[in-house]
């Protein structure tokens, strides 16, 4: 069963977290335990991706955990919905979606990811496989942007 574009748009709209809010949440945190706890809380903010959208064709390759990522362009903005079978990865998905969800193609292309992640000071504290997974999710989103018609 193919994904329902209307559901993806609704899920994208339900996820209201943006990059500024994420930076504000992480800036006072000093150690990895606090950041880990915050990631777990952020993962709970992801709207629930219906099970009928958790298809193999939407699995992000390059992630150790299962990550399903769906998208829909609507009014020239990218609506994203995603989930994972791992709680910490859900938090990382939330961090990535905060940067790209409900943004235009131009906003996504111009977004300074290196600066964003430097301000969060997260990637250097992740295991190499988790960091690779974050990059795989980002690359998948960038492929959505590159393939806009």
XYZ file of N, CA and C in Angstrom:
447
model
N 0.852 -1.193 0.000
C 0.000 0.000 0.000
C 0.889 1.245 0.000
N 0.728 2.131 -0.972
C 1.559 3.338 -0.992
C 1.171 4.294 0.132
N 2.100 5.168 0.450
C 1.821 6.112 1.527
C 0.733 7.091 1.110
N 0.044 7.583 2.084
C -1.015 8.552 1.866
C -0.421 9.954 2.011
N -0.351 10.721 0.913
C 0.263 12.060 0.980
C -0.380 12.959 2.036
N -1.686 12.870 2.189
C -2.386 13.710 3.163
C -1.913 13.421 4.586
N -1.715 12.137 4.898
C -1.244 11.753 6.233
C 0.169 12.287 6.469
N 1.026 12.171 5.464
C 2.404 12.660 5.613
C 2.408 14.168 5.863
N 1.584 14.896 5.122
C 1.499 16.354 5.312
C 1.011 16.672 6.720
N -0.018 15.946 7.180
C -0.544 16.164 8.535
C 0.518 15.875 9.593
N 1.261 14.778 9.422
C 2.318 14.442 10.381
C 3.404 15.509 10.364
N 3.763 15.979 9.177
C 4.763 17.039 9.070
C 4.326 18.304 9.782
N 3.047 18.632 9.653
C 2.523 19.831 10.314
C 2.439 19.656 11.828
N 2.209 18.437 12.293
C 2.133 18.172 13.734
C 3.489 18.337 14.416
N 4.545 18.103 13.666
C 5.897 18.220 14.223
C 6.334 19.677 14.069
N 6.205 20.445 15.125
C 6.425 21.888 15.059
C 7.803 22.317 15.531
N 8.626 21.388 15.962
C 9.957 21.720 16.457
C 10.818 22.235 15.315
N 11.576 23.319 15.579
C 12.491 23.824 14.560
C 13.906 23.883 15.124
N 14.851 24.237 14.256
C 16.259 24.210 14.651
C 16.577 25.188 15.782
N 15.911 26.326 15.818
C 16.157 27.312 16.882
C 15.756 26.725 18.233
N 14.600 26.082 18.273
C 14.134 25.463 19.526
C 15.073 24.351 19.981
N 15.578 23.567 19.042
C 16.493 22.477 19.394
C 17.781 23.049 19.977
N 18.326 24.073 19.353
C 19.552 24.703 19.865
C 19.315 25.256 21.265
N 18.153 25.884 21.477
C 17.832 26.421 22.803
C 17.719 25.316 23.843
N 17.189 24.165 23.450
C 17.070 23.037 24.377
C 18.431 22.468 24.764
N 19.365 22.429 23.796
C 20.651 21.786 24.041
C 21.718 22.725 24.591
N 21.581 24.016 24.360
C 22.666 24.935 24.758
C 22.994 24.920 26.252
N 22.021 24.786 27.164
C 22.407 24.762 28.583
C 22.943 23.405 29.062
N 22.816 22.380 28.237
C 23.208 21.034 28.665
C 24.715 20.875 28.588
N 25.302 20.390 29.663
C 26.763 20.346 29.766
C 27.381 18.976 29.527
N 26.648 17.922 29.813
C 27.273 16.601 29.679
C 26.416 15.687 28.815
N 27.023 14.569 28.431
C 26.351 13.647 27.530
C 25.091 13.067 28.152
N 25.074 12.818 29.443
C 23.888 12.257 30.086
C 22.689 13.186 29.929
N 22.912 14.489 30.109
C 21.824 15.461 29.931
C 21.360 15.502 28.477
N 22.308 15.455 27.559
C 21.961 15.476 26.131
C 21.226 14.199 25.735
N 21.679 13.086 26.255
C 21.028 11.806 25.989
C 19.574 11.853 26.462
N 19.361 12.362 27.667
C 18.009 12.484 28.223
C 17.145 13.382 27.340
N 17.727 14.488 26.880
C 16.983 15.407 26.012
C 16.644 14.746 24.684
N 17.569 13.964 24.124
C 17.280 13.247 22.884
C 16.106 12.290 23.066
N 16.085 11.602 24.193
C 14.990 10.672 24.473
C 13.649 11.424 24.540
N 13.659 12.599 25.161
C 12.438 13.402 25.241
C 12.013 13.900 23.859
N 12.983 14.315 23.049
C 12.662 14.782 21.699
C 12.057 13.668 20.853
N 12.555 12.459 21.038
C 12.006 11.328 20.291
C 10.526 11.120 20.548
N 10.092 11.482 21.733
C 8.673 11.345 22.072
C 7.819 12.405 21.381
N 8.452 13.449 20.853
C 7.711 14.504 20.162
C 7.422 14.165 18.697
N 8.035 13.100 18.199
C 7.757 12.699 16.818
C 6.318 12.212 16.706
N 5.563 12.739 15.747
C 4.225 12.174 15.518
C 4.363 10.699 15.125
N 3.400 9.913 15.493
C 3.465 8.471 15.240
C 3.235 8.192 13.759
N 4.216 7.568 13.145
C 4.109 7.163 11.751
C 3.285 5.870 11.708
N 2.136 5.905 11.019
C 1.292 4.703 10.983
C 2.062 3.484 10.486
N 1.710 2.345 11.017
C 2.403 1.102 10.694
C 2.328 0.801 9.200
N 1.251 1.215 8.544
C 1.140 0.940 7.111
C 2.045 1.834 6.269
N 2.740 2.766 6.907
C 3.744 3.589 6.237
C 5.167 3.115 6.573
N 5.270 2.149 7.457
C 6.579 1.605 7.842
C 6.907 0.414 6.944
N 7.125 0.730 5.683
C 7.397 -0.276 4.664
C 8.888 -0.339 4.375
N 9.326 -1.490 3.894
C 10.743 -1.657 3.565
C 11.242 -0.602 2.586
N 10.384 -0.180 1.664
C 10.820 0.801 0.665
C 11.136 2.167 1.286
N 10.703 2.402 2.517
C 10.973 3.671 3.197
C 12.064 3.558 4.258
N 12.693 2.386 4.344
C 13.809 2.229 5.273
C 15.010 3.003 4.749
N 15.685 3.692 5.641
C 16.889 4.439 5.269
C 18.066 3.473 5.342
N 18.746 3.287 4.223
C 19.914 2.408 4.253
C 21.085 3.162 4.860
N 21.910 2.438 5.584
C 23.048 3.060 6.252
C 22.805 3.288 7.736
N 21.605 2.965 8.190
C 21.284 3.086 9.614
C 21.342 1.699 10.250
N 21.990 1.634 11.398
C 22.054 0.369 12.122
C 20.679 -0.028 12.644
N 19.956 0.935 13.181
C 18.580 0.713 13.628
C 17.670 0.881 12.419
N 16.457 0.392 12.543
C 15.490 0.611 11.469
C 14.981 2.039 11.556
N 15.054 2.754 10.436
C 14.536 4.112 10.344
C 13.668 4.183 9.094
N 12.411 4.556 9.288
C 11.501 4.765 8.174
C 11.339 6.264 7.987
N 11.473 6.712 6.753
C 11.391 8.141 6.437
C 10.526 8.315 5.200
N 9.468 9.088 5.344
C 8.579 9.382 4.216
C 8.507 10.894 4.048
N 8.177 11.305 2.834
C 8.105 12.743 2.570
C 7.001 13.054 1.573
N 6.628 14.315 1.566
C 5.660 14.812 0.593
C 5.905 16.303 0.423
N 5.985 16.745 -0.814
C 6.068 18.177 -1.083
C 4.650 18.731 -1.103
N 4.444 19.864 -0.420
C 3.121 20.473 -0.323
C 3.303 21.986 -0.218
N 2.702 22.713 -1.134
C 2.846 24.178 -1.153
C 4.313 24.597 -1.121
N 5.121 23.897 -1.884
C 6.551 24.166 -2.035
C 7.370 23.961 -0.761
N 6.801 23.259 0.201
C 7.569 22.910 1.395
C 7.611 21.388 1.532
N 8.641 20.935 2.206
C 8.855 19.505 2.400
C 8.252 19.065 3.726
N 7.287 18.167 3.655
C 6.718 17.560 4.859
C 7.417 16.228 5.067
N 7.911 16.023 6.269
C 8.637 14.807 6.607
C 7.966 14.103 7.778
N 8.018 12.784 7.740
C 7.569 11.972 8.866
C 8.527 10.797 8.954
N 8.882 10.431 10.171
C 9.857 9.353 10.345
C 9.681 8.722 11.716
N 10.218 7.523 11.820
C 10.266 6.836 13.100
C 11.405 5.830 13.070
N 11.664 5.256 14.223
C 12.706 4.241 14.349
C 12.285 3.224 15.394
N 12.973 2.090 15.372
C 12.730 1.083 16.397
C 13.605 1.312 17.624
N 14.433 2.373 17.609
C 15.332 2.680 18.730
C 15.009 4.073 19.285
N 14.862 4.167 20.597
C 14.466 5.428 21.226
C 15.467 6.554 20.996
N 16.739 6.296 21.146
C 17.742 7.347 20.963
C 17.755 7.820 19.512
N 17.541 6.902 18.588
C 17.513 7.259 17.168
C 16.294 8.126 16.866
N 15.179 7.871 17.535
C 14.014 8.739 17.369
C 14.366 10.178 17.751
N 15.133 10.343 18.817
C 15.566 11.681 19.215
C 16.461 12.318 18.170
N 17.355 11.537 17.606
C 18.231 12.054 16.547
C 17.423 12.423 15.306
N 16.402 11.617 15.000
C 15.506 11.945 13.884
C 14.835 13.292 14.152
N 14.370 13.501 15.374
C 13.714 14.764 15.717
C 14.658 15.942 15.493
N 15.919 15.780 15.853
C 16.914 16.840 15.651
C 17.070 17.141 14.156
N 17.125 16.095 13.347
C 17.271 16.281 11.896
C 15.998 16.878 11.299
N 14.840 16.351 11.674
C 13.592 16.881 11.136
C 13.384 18.342 11.514
N 13.842 18.725 12.693
C 13.721 20.129 13.113
C 14.438 21.053 12.132
N 15.490 20.552 11.506
C 16.259 21.365 10.559
C 15.602 21.440 9.186
N 14.845 20.433 8.788
C 14.374 20.344 7.408
C 12.864 20.331 7.207
N 12.110 19.887 8.183
C 10.670 19.736 8.015
C 9.989 21.085 7.796
N 9.030 21.098 6.889
C 8.238 22.295 6.568
C 9.097 23.456 6.054
N 10.169 23.104 5.350
C 11.042 24.116 4.756
C 10.951 24.024 3.233
N 11.275 25.121 2.580
C 11.305 25.125 1.121
C 12.606 24.497 0.637
N 12.650 24.204 -0.643
C 13.853 23.640 -1.241
C 15.042 24.578 -1.007
N 14.849 25.869 -1.206
C 15.923 26.848 -1.017
C 16.381 26.887 0.437
N 15.446 26.886 1.372
C 15.809 26.906 2.791
C 16.629 25.676 3.158
N 16.267 24.539 2.612
C 16.991 23.300 2.916
C 18.397 23.356 2.330
N 18.499 23.793 1.089
C 19.815 23.866 0.432
C 20.735 24.841 1.167
N 20.180 25.946 1.628
C 20.997 26.992 2.268
C 21.261 26.746 3.749
N 20.606 25.751 4.340
C 20.758 25.500 5.771
C 22.178 25.044 6.085
N 22.788 25.643 7.090
C 24.161 25.311 7.471
C 24.150 24.187 8.512
N 24.183 22.968 8.017
C 24.133 21.796 8.894
C 25.339 21.697 9.811
N 26.517 22.005 9.280
C 27.731 21.917 10.099
C 27.629 22.840 11.308
N 27.153 24.048 11.092
C 26.991 25.007 12.180
C 25.933 24.519 13.181
N 24.839 23.993 12.664
C 23.755 23.464 13.504
C 24.280 22.381 14.438
N 24.953 21.386 13.873
C 25.450 20.292 14.697
C 26.598 20.729 15.605
N 27.379 21.714 15.180
C 28.434 22.242 16.051
C 27.817 22.900 17.288
N 26.734 23.641 17.093
C 26.063 24.286 18.226
C 25.456 23.251 19.177
N 24.994 22.145 18.626
C 24.395 21.096 19.465
C 25.464 20.254 20.162
N 26.652 20.188 19.572
C 27.755 19.392 20.110
C 27.304 17.956 20.405
N 26.696 17.355 19.375
C 26.151 16.002 19.533
C 26.930 14.946 18.772
N 27.225 15.216 17.518
C 27.753 14.162 16.650
C 29.053 13.563 17.157
N 29.891 14.390 17.761
C 31.172 13.867 18.252
C 30.995 12.953 19.456
N 29.813 12.938 20.032
C 29.559 12.089 21.188
C 28.797 10.811 20.823
N 28.463 10.666 19.544
C 27.745 9.478 19.094
C 28.728 8.403 18.664
N 28.285 7.176 18.738
C 29.094 6.082 18.194
C 29.207 6.294 16.685
N 30.266 5.775 16.072
C 30.405 5.943 14.617
C 29.186 5.427 13.842
N 28.590 4.324 14.283
C 27.436 3.792 13.549
C 26.226 4.720 13.670
N 26.035 5.331 14.849
C 24.913 6.280 15.003
C 25.158 7.547 14.193
N 26.398 8.044 14.208
C 26.734 9.232 13.416
C 26.521 8.945 11.928
N 26.921 7.759 11.481
C 26.688 7.372 10.087
C 25.200 7.316 9.780
N 24.419 6.840 10.731
C 22.970 6.790 10.554
C 22.366 8.172 10.403
N 22.829 9.129 11.210
C 22.349 10.514 11.094
C 22.679 11.045 9.702
N 23.895 10.805 9.236
C 24.291 11.264 7.903
C 23.458 10.583 6.819
N 23.107 9.318 7.011
C 22.277 8.600 6.038
C 20.883 9.230 5.957
N 20.318 9.614 7.095
C 19.006 10.265 7.124
C 19.091 11.612 6.407
N 20.123 12.372 6.703
C 20.315 13.675 6.060
C 20.472 13.503 4.547
N 21.265 12.536 4.129
C 21.463 12.306 2.695
C 20.164 11.900 2.008
N 19.355 11.129 2.694
C 18.054 10.740 2.133
C 17.178 11.975 1.940
N 17.143 12.855 2.922
C 16.358 14.089 2.813
C 16.899 14.950 1.677
N 18.213 15.057 1.579
C 18.792 15.838 0.478
C 18.444 15.251 -0.872
N 18.282 13.919 -0.951
C 17.872 13.317 -2.224
C 16.442 13.717 -2.586
N 15.578 13.927 -1.581
C 14.225 14.408 -1.849
C 14.291 15.804 -2.472
N 15.199 16.621 -1.974
C 15.361 17.993 -2.450
C 15.954 17.986 -3.864
N 16.929 17.126 -4.088
C 17.571 17.054 -5.404
C 16.637 16.538 -6.489
N 15.629 15.766 -6.089
C 14.725 15.151 -7.066
C 13.380 15.856 -7.199
N 13.299 17.111 -6.771
C 12.069 17.882 -6.926
C 11.913 18.219 -8.403
N 10.705 18.053 -8.889
C 10.460 18.354 -10.317
C 9.759 19.682 -10.466
